[in-house]
Coordinates of C-alpha atoms in Angstrom, one line a residue:
X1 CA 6.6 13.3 4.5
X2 CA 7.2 13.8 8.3
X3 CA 5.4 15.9 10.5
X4 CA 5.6 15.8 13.9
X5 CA 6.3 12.3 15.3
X6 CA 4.5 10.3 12.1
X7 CA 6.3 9.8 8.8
X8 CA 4.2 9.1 5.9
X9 CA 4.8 7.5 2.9
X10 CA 2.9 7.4 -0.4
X11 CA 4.0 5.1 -3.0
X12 CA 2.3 6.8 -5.9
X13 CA 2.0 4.8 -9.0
X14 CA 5.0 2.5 -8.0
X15 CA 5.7 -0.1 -10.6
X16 CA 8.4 -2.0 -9.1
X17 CA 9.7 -3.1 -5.6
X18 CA 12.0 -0.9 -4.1
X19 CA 16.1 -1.3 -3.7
X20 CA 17.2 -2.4 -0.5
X21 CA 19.0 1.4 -0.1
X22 CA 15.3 2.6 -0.7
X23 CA 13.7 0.0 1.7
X24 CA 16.9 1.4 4.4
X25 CA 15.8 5.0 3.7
X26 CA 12.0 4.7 4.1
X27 CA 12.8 2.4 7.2
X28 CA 10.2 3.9 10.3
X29 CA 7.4 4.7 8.4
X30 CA 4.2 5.4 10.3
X31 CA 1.5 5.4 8.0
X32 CA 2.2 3.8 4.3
X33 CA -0.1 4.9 0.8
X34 CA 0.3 1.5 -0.9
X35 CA -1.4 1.0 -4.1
X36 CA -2.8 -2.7 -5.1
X37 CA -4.5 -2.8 -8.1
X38 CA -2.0 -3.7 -10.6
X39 CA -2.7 -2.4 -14.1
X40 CA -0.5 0.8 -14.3
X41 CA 0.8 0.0 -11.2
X42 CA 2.1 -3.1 -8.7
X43 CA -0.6 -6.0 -8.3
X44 CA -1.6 -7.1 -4.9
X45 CA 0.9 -9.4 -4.3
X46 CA 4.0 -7.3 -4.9
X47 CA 2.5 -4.9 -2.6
X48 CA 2.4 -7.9 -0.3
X49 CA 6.1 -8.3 -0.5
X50 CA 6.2 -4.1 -0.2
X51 CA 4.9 -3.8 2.6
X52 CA 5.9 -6.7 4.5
X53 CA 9.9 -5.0 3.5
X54 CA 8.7 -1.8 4.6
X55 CA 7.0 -3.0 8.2
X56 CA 4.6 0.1 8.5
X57 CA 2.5 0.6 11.4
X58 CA -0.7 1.2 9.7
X59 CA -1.4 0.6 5.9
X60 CA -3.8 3.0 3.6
X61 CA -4.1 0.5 0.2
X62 CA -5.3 2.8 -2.7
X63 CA -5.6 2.1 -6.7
X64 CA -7.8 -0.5 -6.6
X65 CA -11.4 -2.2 -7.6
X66 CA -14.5 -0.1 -7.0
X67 CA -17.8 0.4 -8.9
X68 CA -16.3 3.2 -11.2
X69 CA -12.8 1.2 -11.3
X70 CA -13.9 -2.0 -12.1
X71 CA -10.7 -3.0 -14.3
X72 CA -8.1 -2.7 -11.1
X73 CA -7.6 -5.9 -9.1
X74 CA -9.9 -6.3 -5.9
X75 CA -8.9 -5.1 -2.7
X76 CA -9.6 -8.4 -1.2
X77 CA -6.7 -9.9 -3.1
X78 CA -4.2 -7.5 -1.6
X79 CA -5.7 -8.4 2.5
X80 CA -5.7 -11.9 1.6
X81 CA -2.4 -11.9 0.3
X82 CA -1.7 -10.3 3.8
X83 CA -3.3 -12.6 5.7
X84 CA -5.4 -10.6 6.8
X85 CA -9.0 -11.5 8.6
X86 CA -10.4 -7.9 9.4
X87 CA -10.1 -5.2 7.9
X88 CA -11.0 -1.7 9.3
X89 CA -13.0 -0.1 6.1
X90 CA -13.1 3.5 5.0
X91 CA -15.5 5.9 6.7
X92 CA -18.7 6.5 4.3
X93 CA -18.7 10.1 2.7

């Protein structure tokens, strides 16, 4: 989706990585839905590899661990399979 100067992408219930003529089209994405919780979807680290091939500017993981969700994979997997130190969390409803 593009709208105005930001392109968004949501990845939806992916279950594989993308071709390299899908990684070319989604090239310049702004803001990227990734989801990380494996199950019925890509675990934590292919959406390591995902988004390192996609390069977004800001990531929005989704599908994964909470209270009610217990059975996906962490979220903490996914960052530390980024490398990732801090993470900026969701504002509380």
């Amino acid at each position: 989706m593009e709208m105005e100067d930001l392109r968004l992408c949501h990845l939806g219930d992916l279950g594989h990585t993308p071709s390299s003529k899908q990684i070319e089209e989604l090239s310049g994405i702004s803001v990227l839905f990734a989801p990380v919780g494996s199950v019925s979807t890509i675990d934590a680290k292919m959406a390591a590899e995902i988004v390192r091939l996609l390069n977004p500017k800001i990531v929005i993981p989704m599908h994964y661990q909470t209270k009610v969700t217990n059975w996906l994979e962490p979220l903490d997997k996914f960052t530390a399979g980024m490398g990732l130190r801090e993470v900026c969390p969701a504002a509380p409803n």
